[in-house]
Tab-separated table of C-alpha atoms in Angstrom:
chain	number	residue	atom	x	y	z
A	1	MET	CA	-0.331	-0.324	0.164
A	2	LYS	CA	2.770	2.455	0.313
A	3	LYS	CA	4.457	1.620	-2.150
A	4	LEU	CA	1.024	2.601	-4.007
A	5	LEU	CA	0.593	5.577	-2.539
A	6	LEU	CA	4.670	6.963	-2.979
A	7	LEU	CA	4.091	5.672	-6.577
A	8	PHE	CA	1.038	7.582	-7.005
A	9	LEU	CA	2.549	11.284	-4.990
A	10	VAL	CA	5.288	10.333	-7.649
A	11	ALA	CA	2.584	10.137	-10.552
A	12	LEU	CA	1.038	13.561	-8.873
A	13	LEU	CA	4.510	15.361	-8.586
A	14	ILE	CA	6.019	14.944	-12.262
A	15	LEU	CA	2.226	15.917	-13.393
A	16	THR	CA	2.248	19.192	-11.499
A	17	GLY	CA	6.023	19.529	-12.982
A	18	VAL	CA	4.734	19.210	-16.386
A	19	VAL	CA	1.640	21.402	-16.296
A	20	GLY	CA	2.938	23.318	-14.937
A	21	PHE	CA	6.513	23.979	-17.044
A	22	ARG	CA	3.758	23.744	-20.427
A	23	THR	CA	2.030	26.627	-18.450
A	24	MET	CA	5.259	28.721	-17.730
A	25	THR	CA	6.641	28.079	-21.196
A	26	PHE	CA	3.367	28.795	-22.936
A	27	THR	CA	4.082	31.945	-24.863
A	28	SER	CA	1.786	33.947	-27.736
A	29	PRO	CA	3.763	34.656	-31.264
A	30	GLN	CA	3.874	38.241	-31.574
A	31	ILE	CA	5.518	40.274	-33.826
A	32	GLU	CA	7.490	43.331	-32.024
A	33	VAL	CA	7.678	46.737	-34.928
A	34	GLU	CA	7.904	49.819	-34.158
A	35	ARG	CA	4.545	52.259	-33.702
A	36	VAL	CA	3.741	54.112	-37.478
A	37	THR	CA	3.599	58.185	-36.698
A	38	ASP	CA	2.995	58.978	-40.281
A	39	ILE	CA	-0.097	58.943	-41.506
A	40	GLU	CA	-2.783	62.148	-41.223
A	41	VAL	CA	-5.901	61.160	-41.633
A	42	PRO	CA	-8.984	63.791	-41.892
A	43	GLU	CA	-11.086	62.398	-38.807
A	44	GLU	CA	-13.787	65.520	-39.355
A	45	GLU	CA	-13.790	65.057	-43.990
A	46	VAL	CA	-13.896	60.898	-43.535
A	47	ALA	CA	-16.511	60.740	-40.905
A	48	GLN	CA	-18.267	63.376	-42.765
A	49	ARG	CA	-18.621	60.994	-46.342
A	50	LEU	CA	-19.433	58.270	-44.518
A	51	ALA	CA	-22.035	59.745	-42.594
A	52	SER	CA	-23.465	60.869	-46.282
A	53	ALA	CA	-23.115	57.280	-47.730
A	54	ILE	CA	-25.268	56.074	-45.437
A	55	THR	CA	-28.365	58.504	-46.134
A	56	PHE	CA	-28.515	56.606	-49.709
A	57	ARG	CA	-30.939	53.689	-48.253
A	58	THR	CA	-29.168	50.581	-50.429
A	59	ILE	CA	-30.835	47.436	-48.874
A	60	SER	CA	-30.897	44.444	-49.685
A	61	HIS	CA	-34.255	42.840	-49.646
A	62	GLN	CA	-35.350	39.086	-49.331
A	63	ASP	CA	-38.379	39.678	-51.641
A	64	PRO	CA	-36.357	41.499	-54.839
A	65	MET	CA	-39.356	42.887	-56.090
A	66	LEU	CA	-38.809	45.613	-53.151
A	67	PHE	CA	-35.030	46.340	-54.324
A	68	ASP	CA	-34.331	49.793	-55.145
A	69	SER	CA	-32.018	50.505	-58.128
A	70	THR	CA	-31.882	54.368	-57.908
A	71	ALA	CA	-30.731	53.993	-54.393
A	72	PHE	CA	-27.163	51.747	-55.330
A	73	LEU	CA	-26.738	54.322	-58.820
A	74	GLY	CA	-27.017	57.081	-56.455
A	75	LEU	CA	-23.906	55.919	-54.365
A	76	HIS	CA	-21.876	55.205	-57.484
A	77	GLN	CA	-22.021	58.690	-58.467
A	78	TYR	CA	-21.439	60.476	-54.664
A	79	LEU	CA	-18.653	58.313	-54.059
A	80	GLU	CA	-17.427	59.017	-57.845
A	81	GLU	CA	-17.850	62.956	-56.967
A	82	GLN	CA	-15.626	62.140	-53.106
A	83	PHE	CA	-12.957	59.912	-54.537
A	84	PRO	CA	-11.768	61.718	-57.941
A	85	GLY	CA	-8.080	60.807	-57.492
A	86	VAL	CA	-9.601	56.813	-57.401
A	87	HIS	CA	-11.635	57.178	-60.092
A	88	ALA	CA	-9.421	59.153	-62.211
A	89	THR	CA	-6.664	56.414	-62.075
A	90	LEU	CA	-7.828	53.278	-61.699
A	91	ARG	CA	-10.416	51.370	-63.685
A	92	ARG	CA	-13.969	50.767	-62.704
A	93	GLU	CA	-16.273	48.066	-63.846
A	94	VAL	CA	-19.835	48.193	-63.290
A	95	VAL	CA	-20.700	44.183	-62.540
A	96	SER	CA	-24.110	43.296	-62.608
A	97	GLY	CA	-25.434	46.562	-62.496
A	98	TYR	CA	-24.586	47.480	-58.927
A	99	SER	CA	-21.343	45.870	-57.674
A	100	LEU	CA	-18.422	47.995	-58.654
A	101	LEU	CA	-14.547	46.837	-59.280
A	102	PHE	CA	-11.560	48.466	-59.412
A	103	THR	CA	-8.304	47.501	-60.863
A	104	TRP	CA	-5.189	49.628	-59.664
A	105	ARG	CA	-2.565	49.109	-62.086
A	106	GLY	CA	1.068	48.086	-60.423
A	107	THR	CA	3.901	48.916	-61.737
A	108	GLU	CA	5.634	45.082	-62.213
A	109	GLY	CA	3.013	43.119	-64.176
A	110	ALA	CA	3.695	39.762	-63.118
A	111	ALA	CA	3.806	40.485	-59.451
A	112	GLN	CA	0.769	38.520	-58.087
A	113	PRO	CA	-2.041	41.241	-57.279
A	114	PHE	CA	-4.687	41.454	-54.071
A	115	LEU	CA	-8.291	42.132	-53.754
A	116	LEU	CA	-9.857	44.361	-50.756
A	117	MET	CA	-13.046	44.704	-50.812
A	118	GLY	CA	-16.686	45.191	-48.385
A	119	HIS	CA	-20.300	45.856	-49.864
A	120	MET	CA	-22.601	48.619	-49.962
A	121	ASP	CA	-25.641	46.869	-49.237
A	122	VAL	CA	-27.192	46.502	-45.789
A	123	VAL	CA	-30.071	45.209	-43.950
A	124	PRO	CA	-33.549	47.036	-43.843
A	125	VAL	CA	-34.478	48.497	-40.090
A	126	GLU	CA	-36.832	45.801	-38.431
A	127	ALA	CA	-40.217	47.491	-38.910
A	128	GLY	CA	-41.872	48.898	-35.964
A	129	THR	CA	-38.261	49.291	-34.211
A	130	GLU	CA	-37.579	53.044	-36.708
A	131	ASP	CA	-38.333	54.927	-33.166
A	132	ASP	CA	-35.942	53.050	-30.937
A	133	TRP	CA	-33.226	54.609	-32.765
A	134	THR	CA	-31.573	57.334	-30.877
A	135	HIS	CA	-31.140	58.796	-34.199
A	136	ASP	CA	-32.411	58.502	-38.108
A	137	PRO	CA	-31.286	55.384	-39.672
A	138	PHE	CA	-30.624	57.078	-42.850
A	139	GLY	CA	-30.333	60.350	-41.878
A	140	GLY	CA	-26.285	60.078	-41.630
A	141	ASP	CA	-26.275	62.367	-38.325
A	142	ILE	CA	-22.734	62.606	-36.460
A	143	ALA	CA	-23.055	63.366	-33.238
A	144	ASP	CA	-21.465	62.732	-29.166
A	145	GLY	CA	-18.241	61.786	-31.496
A	146	TYR	CA	-20.416	58.682	-33.062
A	147	ILE	CA	-20.916	58.525	-37.375
A	148	TRP	CA	-24.530	56.661	-36.665
A	149	GLY	CA	-27.043	54.829	-39.262
A	150	ARG	CA	-27.606	51.862	-41.307
A	151	GLY	CA	-23.960	50.575	-42.651
A	152	ALA	CA	-21.932	52.373	-40.586
A	153	LEU	CA	-20.704	49.536	-39.159
A	154	ASP	CA	-21.659	46.425	-41.821
A	155	ASP	CA	-20.462	47.843	-44.267
A	156	LYS	CA	-20.755	51.114	-45.350
A	157	SER	CA	-17.419	51.943	-43.235
A	158	GLY	CA	-15.415	49.197	-44.731
A	159	VAL	CA	-15.913	50.089	-48.712
A	160	LEU	CA	-15.441	53.878	-47.187
A	161	SER	CA	-12.402	53.245	-45.531
A	162	VAL	CA	-10.912	51.716	-48.216
A	163	LEU	CA	-11.842	54.385	-50.744
A	164	GLU	CA	-10.304	56.474	-48.504
A	165	ALA	CA	-7.083	54.878	-47.494
A	166	VAL	CA	-6.707	54.834	-51.936
A	167	GLU	CA	-7.176	58.462	-52.151
A	168	LEU	CA	-4.984	59.323	-49.661
A	169	LEU	CA	-2.068	57.112	-50.837
A	170	ILE	CA	-2.985	58.321	-54.630
A	171	ALA	CA	-2.574	61.871	-53.180
A	172	GLN	CA	0.602	60.963	-51.819
A	173	GLY	CA	1.869	59.860	-55.166
A	174	PHE	CA	2.198	56.025	-53.733
A	175	ARG	CA	1.825	53.808	-56.842
A	176	PRO	CA	2.044	49.915	-55.709
A	177	ARG	CA	4.040	47.320	-57.210
A	178	GLN	CA	1.285	44.784	-57.594
A	179	THR	CA	-1.622	45.224	-59.054
A	180	VAL	CA	-4.136	46.034	-56.662
A	181	TYR	CA	-8.364	44.979	-57.136
A	182	LEU	CA	-11.225	46.960	-55.088
A	183	ALA	CA	-14.260	44.590	-55.238
A	184	PHE	CA	-17.815	46.314	-53.739
A	185	GLY	CA	-20.662	43.500	-54.180
A	186	HIS	CA	-24.380	45.275	-53.713
A	187	ASP	CA	-26.017	41.749	-52.306
A	188	GLU	CA	-23.813	40.840	-49.647
A	189	GLU	CA	-26.561	40.562	-47.134
A	190	VAL	CA	-28.782	38.359	-49.416
A	191	SER	CA	-25.966	35.435	-50.565
A	192	GLY	CA	-23.445	37.667	-52.968
A	193	VAL	CA	-24.826	36.046	-56.023
A	194	ALA	CA	-25.526	38.405	-58.333
A	195	GLY	CA	-22.743	41.094	-57.029
A	196	ALA	CA	-19.376	39.232	-55.544
A	197	THR	CA	-20.153	35.789	-56.969
A	198	LYS	CA	-20.029	37.422	-60.643
A	199	ILE	CA	-17.055	39.686	-60.013
A	200	ALA	CA	-14.864	36.334	-58.997
A	201	GLU	CA	-16.147	34.794	-62.079
A	202	LEU	CA	-15.181	37.999	-64.142
A	203	LEU	CA	-11.680	38.040	-62.632
A	204	GLU	CA	-11.141	34.109	-63.028
A	205	SER	CA	-12.633	34.538	-66.551
A	206	ARG	CA	-8.892	36.824	-67.604
A	207	GLY	CA	-6.771	34.690	-65.515
A	208	VAL	CA	-6.412	36.728	-62.325
A	209	ASP	CA	-4.883	34.329	-59.381
A	210	LEU	CA	-4.854	36.735	-56.189
A	211	GLU	CA	-2.184	36.623	-53.307
A	212	PHE	CA	-4.837	36.900	-51.155
A	213	VAL	CA	-8.279	38.929	-50.185
A	214	LEU	CA	-8.594	40.578	-47.087
A	215	ASP	CA	-12.655	41.441	-46.338
A	216	GLU	CA	-14.454	42.243	-43.458
A	217	GLY	CA	-15.639	39.763	-40.668
A	218	GLY	CA	-12.714	40.111	-38.066
A	219	ALA	CA	-12.466	43.051	-35.754
A	220	VAL	CA	-10.742	44.501	-32.856
A	221	MET	CA	-12.022	42.983	-29.289
A	222	GLU	CA	-11.335	45.900	-26.639
A	223	ALA	CA	-9.901	44.821	-23.532
A	224	GLY	CA	-12.488	42.921	-21.536
A	225	LEU	CA	-14.288	41.640	-23.924
A	226	MET	CA	-12.957	38.635	-24.578
A	227	ALA	CA	-13.084	36.394	-21.591
A	228	GLY	CA	-9.962	35.999	-19.538
A	229	LEU	CA	-8.523	38.525	-21.811
A	230	GLN	CA	-7.897	42.312	-20.500
A	231	GLU	CA	-5.410	43.408	-24.051
A	232	MET	CA	-6.971	44.225	-27.021
A	233	ALA	CA	-7.158	41.328	-29.849
A	234	ALA	CA	-7.490	41.667	-33.142
A	235	VAL	CA	-8.945	38.514	-34.572
A	236	ILE	CA	-8.871	37.628	-38.392
A	237	GLY	CA	-10.797	35.307	-39.761
A	238	ILE	CA	-8.977	32.458	-41.485
A	239	ALA	CA	-11.740	30.295	-42.573
A	240	GLU	CA	-15.570	30.634	-42.149
A	241	LYS	CA	-18.140	28.242	-41.015
A	242	GLY	CA	-20.200	26.410	-44.677
A	243	TYR	CA	-24.308	26.599	-44.607
A	244	LEU	CA	-26.940	24.106	-45.091
A	245	SER	CA	-30.739	24.799	-44.270
A	246	VAL	CA	-32.622	21.679	-43.733
A	247	GLU	CA	-36.611	21.499	-44.465
A	248	LEU	CA	-38.093	18.148	-41.985
A	249	GLY	CA	-41.696	17.545	-43.306
A	250	VAL	CA	-44.542	15.391	-41.878
A	251	GLU	CA	-47.818	13.903	-43.435
A	252	THR	CA	-50.505	12.521	-41.423
A	253	THR	CA	-54.830	12.214	-41.929
A	254	GLY	CA	-55.522	14.597	-39.460
A	255	GLY	CA	-58.982	14.567	-38.128
A	256	HIS	CA	-60.846	16.249	-35.041
A	257	SER	CA	-58.895	17.008	-31.800
A	258	SER	CA	-61.445	15.465	-30.034
A	259	VAL	CA	-60.420	11.930	-31.196
A	260	PRO	CA	-56.334	12.204	-31.580
A	261	PRO	CA	-54.015	9.542	-32.559
A	262	PRO	CA	-50.770	9.052	-30.287
A	263	GLN	CA	-48.761	11.346	-31.693
A	264	SER	CA	-49.752	14.054	-33.901
A	265	ALA	CA	-47.955	15.693	-37.058
A	266	VAL	CA	-47.084	18.261	-34.580
A	267	GLY	CA	-45.972	15.688	-31.666
A	268	ILE	CA	-43.635	13.520	-34.550
A	269	LEU	CA	-42.076	16.912	-35.298
A	270	SER	CA	-41.604	18.068	-32.765
A	271	THR	CA	-39.727	14.702	-31.372
A	272	ALA	CA	-37.511	14.859	-34.480
A	273	ILE	CA	-36.293	18.106	-33.112
A	274	HIS	CA	-35.457	17.822	-29.694
A	275	ARG	CA	-33.511	15.056	-31.184
A	276	LEU	CA	-31.341	17.217	-32.887
A	277	GLU	CA	-31.255	19.909	-30.217
A	278	ARG	CA	-30.104	16.703	-27.617
A	279	ASN	CA	-27.815	15.631	-30.049
A	280	HIS	CA	-25.254	18.192	-31.620
A	281	PRO	CA	-22.400	17.063	-34.024
A	282	GLY	CA	-19.240	17.150	-31.904
A	283	ALA	CA	-17.144	19.766	-30.655
A	284	THR	CA	-13.326	20.056	-32.111
A	285	LEU	CA	-10.364	22.565	-31.062
A	286	ALA	CA	-8.291	21.631	-34.064
A	287	GLY	CA	-7.693	24.147	-36.624
A	288	PRO	CA	-8.781	27.692	-36.346
A	289	THR	CA	-10.023	27.895	-32.704
A	290	GLY	CA	-6.819	26.143	-31.961
A	291	MET	CA	-4.725	28.529	-33.071
A	292	MET	CA	-7.178	31.180	-31.300
A	293	PHE	CA	-6.487	29.514	-28.303
A	294	GLU	CA	-2.730	28.722	-29.004
A	295	HIS	CA	-2.082	32.893	-29.818
A	296	LEU	CA	-4.746	34.433	-27.418
A	297	GLY	CA	-4.369	31.474	-24.026
A	298	PRO	CA	-0.710	32.890	-23.069
A	299	ARG	CA	-1.668	36.541	-22.632
A	300	MET	CA	-4.981	35.063	-20.297
A	301	GLY	CA	-4.732	34.947	-16.424
A	302	LEU	CA	-3.208	31.450	-14.557
A	303	VAL	CA	-5.840	29.181	-14.662
A	304	SER	CA	-7.232	30.045	-18.243
A	305	ARG	CA	-3.285	30.118	-19.430
A	306	ALA	CA	-2.915	26.600	-18.001
A	307	PHE	CA	-6.416	25.039	-19.163
A	308	LEU	CA	-4.883	26.048	-22.922
A	309	ALA	CA	-1.187	24.933	-22.303
A	310	ASN	CA	-2.125	21.584	-21.347
A	311	ARG	CA	-4.948	20.561	-23.492
A	312	TRP	CA	-3.459	17.418	-23.792
A	313	LEU	CA	-4.749	16.851	-20.848
A	314	SER	CA	-7.600	19.242	-20.139
A	315	GLU	CA	-9.675	18.939	-23.943
A	316	TRP	CA	-12.589	17.671	-22.517
A	317	LEU	CA	-13.030	20.051	-19.726
A	318	LEU	CA	-12.063	22.621	-21.548
A	319	LYS	CA	-14.888	21.865	-24.073
A	320	ARG	CA	-17.510	22.500	-21.341
A	321	ARG	CA	-16.489	25.357	-20.075
A	322	LEU	CA	-16.409	26.664	-23.808
A	323	ALA	CA	-19.794	25.614	-24.429
A	324	ALA	CA	-21.093	27.246	-21.941
A	325	THR	CA	-20.803	30.135	-23.995
A	326	PRO	CA	-22.840	30.538	-26.900
A	327	GLU	CA	-20.191	32.161	-29.518
A	328	LEU	CA	-17.212	29.568	-27.904
A	329	ASP	CA	-19.612	27.410	-28.773
A	330	ALA	CA	-20.271	27.683	-32.246
A	331	MET	CA	-16.532	28.369	-32.790
A	332	MET	CA	-16.255	23.836	-31.612
A	333	ARG	CA	-19.069	22.725	-33.442
A	334	THR	CA	-21.413	22.292	-36.687
A	335	THR	CA	-24.240	24.538	-34.398
A	336	THR	CA	-27.921	23.209	-34.920
A	337	ALA	CA	-30.710	26.051	-34.840
A	338	ALA	CA	-34.328	25.312	-35.245
A	339	THR	CA	-35.464	28.864	-37.435
A	340	ILE	CA	-38.952	28.015	-39.080
A	341	PHE	CA	-42.330	25.837	-37.623
A	342	GLN	CA	-45.379	25.373	-39.290
A	343	ALA	CA	-48.279	23.751	-38.982
A	344	GLY	CA	-52.421	23.631	-38.199
A	345	GLU	CA	-55.137	26.456	-39.050
A	346	LYS	CA	-57.408	25.676	-36.265
A	347	GLU	CA	-57.874	24.918	-32.655
A	348	ASN	CA	-59.607	21.496	-33.184
A	349	ALA	CA	-58.320	19.976	-35.914
A	350	LEU	CA	-55.297	17.864	-36.634
A	351	PRO	CA	-53.030	19.093	-38.999
A	352	ILE	CA	-52.182	16.987	-42.269
A	353	ASN	CA	-49.260	18.958	-42.399
A	354	ALA	CA	-46.011	19.902	-40.416
A	355	ARG	CA	-42.757	21.301	-41.283
A	356	ALA	CA	-39.622	22.462	-39.725
A	357	VAL	CA	-36.951	24.184	-40.996
A	358	VAL	CA	-33.394	24.000	-39.182
A	359	ASN	CA	-30.323	25.677	-39.991
A	360	PHE	CA	-26.575	24.523	-39.580
A	361	ARG	CA	-23.609	26.414	-39.602
A	362	ILE	CA	-21.192	23.682	-40.247
A	363	VAL	CA	-17.453	24.420	-39.170
A	364	PRO	CA	-14.786	23.115	-41.121
A	365	GLY	CA	-14.626	19.265	-40.819
A	366	ASP	CA	-17.553	18.682	-41.231
A	367	SER	CA	-18.854	18.567	-44.872
A	368	ILE	CA	-22.442	18.818	-46.090
A	369	ALA	CA	-22.816	15.526	-46.692
A	370	GLY	CA	-22.295	14.552	-43.500
A	371	ILE	CA	-24.694	17.024	-41.624
A	372	LEU	CA	-26.852	15.657	-44.173
A	373	ASP	CA	-26.250	11.940	-42.868
A	374	HIS	CA	-26.501	13.153	-38.641
A	375	VAL	CA	-29.647	14.732	-39.539
A	376	ARG	CA	-31.103	11.038	-40.518
A	377	SER	CA	-29.513	8.396	-38.533
A	378	THR	CA	-30.212	11.573	-35.324
A	379	ILE	CA	-34.400	11.507	-36.155
A	380	ASP	CA	-33.885	7.826	-37.159
A	381	ASP	CA	-37.979	8.289	-38.385
A	382	ASP	CA	-37.224	8.003	-42.297
A	383	GLU	CA	-41.295	6.821	-42.505
A	384	ARG	CA	-42.786	9.814	-40.891
A	385	VAL	CA	-40.231	12.351	-41.209
A	386	THR	CA	-39.224	13.232	-44.513
A	387	VAL	CA	-35.569	15.281	-44.818
A	388	ARG	CA	-34.906	17.438	-47.738
A	389	GLN	CA	-31.940	19.757	-48.051
A	390	ILE	CA	-33.349	23.556	-49.358
A	391	GLY	CA	-31.756	26.680	-50.254
A	392	PRO	CA	-28.297	27.597	-51.086
A	393	ALA	CA	-25.438	25.993	-48.811
A	394	SER	CA	-22.162	25.982	-49.002
A	395	GLU	CA	-19.069	24.412	-47.827
A	396	PRO	CA	-16.939	25.512	-45.068
A	397	SER	CA	-14.609	27.527	-46.404
A	398	PRO	CA	-10.302	26.254	-46.883
A	399	VAL	CA	-7.854	27.614	-43.694
A	400	SER	CA	-5.832	30.376	-44.796
A	401	SER	CA	-2.157	29.740	-44.274
A	402	ILE	CA	-1.030	31.916	-41.167
A	403	GLU	CA	2.371	31.264	-42.395
A	404	SER	CA	1.965	33.666	-45.462
A	405	PRO	CA	3.504	37.224	-46.286
A	406	ALA	CA	-0.421	38.529	-46.291
A	407	PHE	CA	-1.048	37.043	-42.634
A	408	ARG	CA	2.742	38.576	-41.338
A	409	THR	CA	1.615	41.681	-42.477
A	410	LEU	CA	-1.352	41.811	-41.153
A	411	GLN	CA	0.065	41.209	-37.761
A	412	GLU	CA	2.682	43.786	-38.307
A	413	THR	CA	0.603	46.462	-39.466
A	414	ILE	CA	-2.253	45.828	-36.640
A	415	ARG	CA	0.711	46.537	-33.753
A	416	GLN	CA	1.886	49.166	-35.863
A	417	ILE	CA	-1.022	51.047	-35.615
A	418	MET	CA	-2.164	49.980	-32.891
A	419	PRO	CA	0.752	49.214	-30.203
A	420	GLY	CA	-0.014	46.111	-27.683
A	421	THR	CA	-2.174	44.434	-29.224
A	422	VAL	CA	-2.827	40.564	-29.167
A	423	VAL	CA	-3.485	39.320	-32.934
A	424	SER	CA	-5.052	35.851	-33.349
A	425	PRO	CA	-6.237	33.684	-36.236
A	426	TYR	CA	-9.771	32.756	-35.740
A	427	LEU	CA	-12.629	31.167	-37.388
A	428	VAL	CA	-15.469	33.335	-38.592
A	429	ILE	CA	-18.799	32.141	-37.329
A	430	GLY	CA	-20.951	33.752	-39.910
A	431	GLY	CA	-21.005	33.728	-43.823
A	432	THR	CA	-18.969	36.728	-45.544
A	433	ASP	CA	-18.772	37.592	-49.391
A	434	SER	CA	-14.978	36.458	-49.565
A	435	ARG	CA	-16.196	32.717	-50.126
A	436	HIS	CA	-16.945	33.943	-53.439
A	437	TYR	CA	-13.172	34.100	-54.259
A	438	GLN	CA	-11.681	30.849	-52.713
A	439	GLY	CA	-11.269	29.657	-55.991
A	440	ILE	CA	-9.001	31.955	-57.650
A	441	ALA	CA	-6.932	33.657	-54.383
A	442	ASP	CA	-3.790	31.298	-52.391
A	443	ASN	CA	-5.172	32.663	-48.778
A	444	VAL	CA	-8.702	34.914	-47.894
A	445	TYR	CA	-8.333	36.931	-44.709
A	446	ARG	CA	-11.040	38.176	-42.924
A	447	PHE	CA	-10.562	41.555	-40.837
A	448	SER	CA	-11.699	44.809	-40.459
A	449	ALA	CA	-9.682	47.620	-37.728
A	450	THR	CA	-12.814	48.516	-36.040
A	451	ARG	CA	-12.497	48.377	-32.741
A	452	VAL	CA	-16.115	46.622	-31.083
A	453	GLY	CA	-16.741	47.293	-27.905
A	454	GLU	CA	-19.601	45.231	-25.329
A	455	GLY	CA	-23.064	45.917	-27.457
A	456	ASP	CA	-21.235	47.177	-30.829
A	457	LEU	CA	-21.900	43.479	-32.294
A	458	LYS	CA	-25.592	43.617	-32.538
A	459	ARG	CA	-25.661	47.077	-33.315
A	460	ALA	CA	-24.396	46.243	-36.826
A	461	HIS	CA	-27.414	44.148	-37.492
A	462	GLY	CA	-29.873	46.068	-35.088
A	463	THR	CA	-31.033	49.044	-33.358
A	464	ASP	CA	-28.414	52.282	-33.346
A	465	GLU	CA	-25.771	51.073	-35.909
A	466	ARG	CA	-22.798	53.182	-35.337
A	467	ILE	CA	-18.910	54.092	-35.128
A	468	GLY	CA	-16.750	56.383	-33.291
A	469	ILE	CA	-15.665	59.032	-35.159
A	470	GLU	CA	-11.896	57.830	-34.333
A	471	ASN	CA	-12.519	54.522	-34.670
A	472	TYR	CA	-12.750	55.026	-38.285
A	473	ALA	CA	-10.243	56.909	-38.275
A	474	GLY	CA	-8.721	54.290	-37.004
A	475	THR	CA	-9.401	51.886	-40.038
A	476	VAL	CA	-8.605	54.707	-42.928
A	477	LYS	CA	-5.209	54.228	-41.210
A	478	PHE	CA	-4.451	50.462	-40.780
A	479	LEU	CA	-5.600	50.590	-44.668
A	480	VAL	CA	-3.097	53.436	-46.036
A	481	GLN	CA	-0.183	50.949	-43.997
A	482	PHE	CA	-1.221	47.970	-45.177
A	483	ILE	CA	-1.834	48.971	-48.227
A	484	ARG	CA	1.291	50.505	-48.325
A	485	ARG	CA	3.345	47.748	-46.865
A	486	ALA	CA	1.788	44.870	-49.051
A	487	GLY	CA	2.122	47.129	-52.592
A	488	THR	CA	5.418	47.548	-51.950
């Protein structure tokens, strides 16, 4: 017994030593650079241009009959007036009637080009919430240090900041070594099929092979916004999840509610959804999410750092802790979201048909075929429940390299403009237009230098969307420096 106890104590001591050593030597791969201070951005002027762009109601509706072509054409004309250097120097093409493609020819024709992108369309303001806004969502107001309105964050600030940076560089006489493309879609909020897809097809038809694409999708998180991290963190999307919607259907004989069967169409379908919600696809800390924790973990508190430094030991418990936060849980697994349930028309009549839609956001490593198999096997009721894929679907994107020159340039530029910011790759849990360019680009990155704090993420598609004037000017500074670095 004493020998067993001694062996146990020795094993515990060794384990403690290993855990402690790995925790103490767990370091974040950050790049040390000197701060850049030679970029001057006229804050009031760039703020006013963005505010005026917000007044154009370039809304993407699910119903294409509500599309307002005059708003998009009006924005095109406004951009031409406000950015004369861009329009005089770059070649502008209108794609699919409303999307824009600019070509900035480089000094070395053989150099591999890159593409900067954004989207001009915005989501609607939910009916009945207009009075909840502090300022008119399409008023283009500047007040209290902010630019207010739909598109201030998503994504007119992305479009205008790129144009501002290029305009400033042109005025300074800068010309990139390689060709730079600027692509601004008009339907990102409804899948980008007519905008980004067509631009990508046009470039592919011309034999364009991009070094990288930079789109929205990442941001700079204010200190304390990420649990356990008391430093600003710039997260760069190196992949995004796939998309799949599945329709579940049940058909029964119906009848009067006074003589119900053991289980109605509603009950059968509810059971199917319950099984899906109780049996999610498995979680993983591999890929982009694991890379994120390798970069951010060393800067966290001792307990979190110990967990993340010793995933070989703690992964099962770590997954349980992360699963308690919906945003972190979504980074680990393919998510299951029942979004539509339709059945019945009268309270005393059994419905003949019941229908539900379940939406899945697919993590890299899973696939559309694999999730369809998961749905059928989990429901396990082929005789009564039909399963059908509906609407557009996309596989998870490839994972872009964090060893590429472009990623290193992103890292260095972020820390040059925002010293002390921790830079990390991560997995984008939503979708962006950048997925349409994967076939013609070596790498696709998703990042905006916009700082976001508590509540800002909900503003993007919600009420009181806004961006700070200084914050917006900072995104322009970042892009000026990034283009200077990437284009030389």
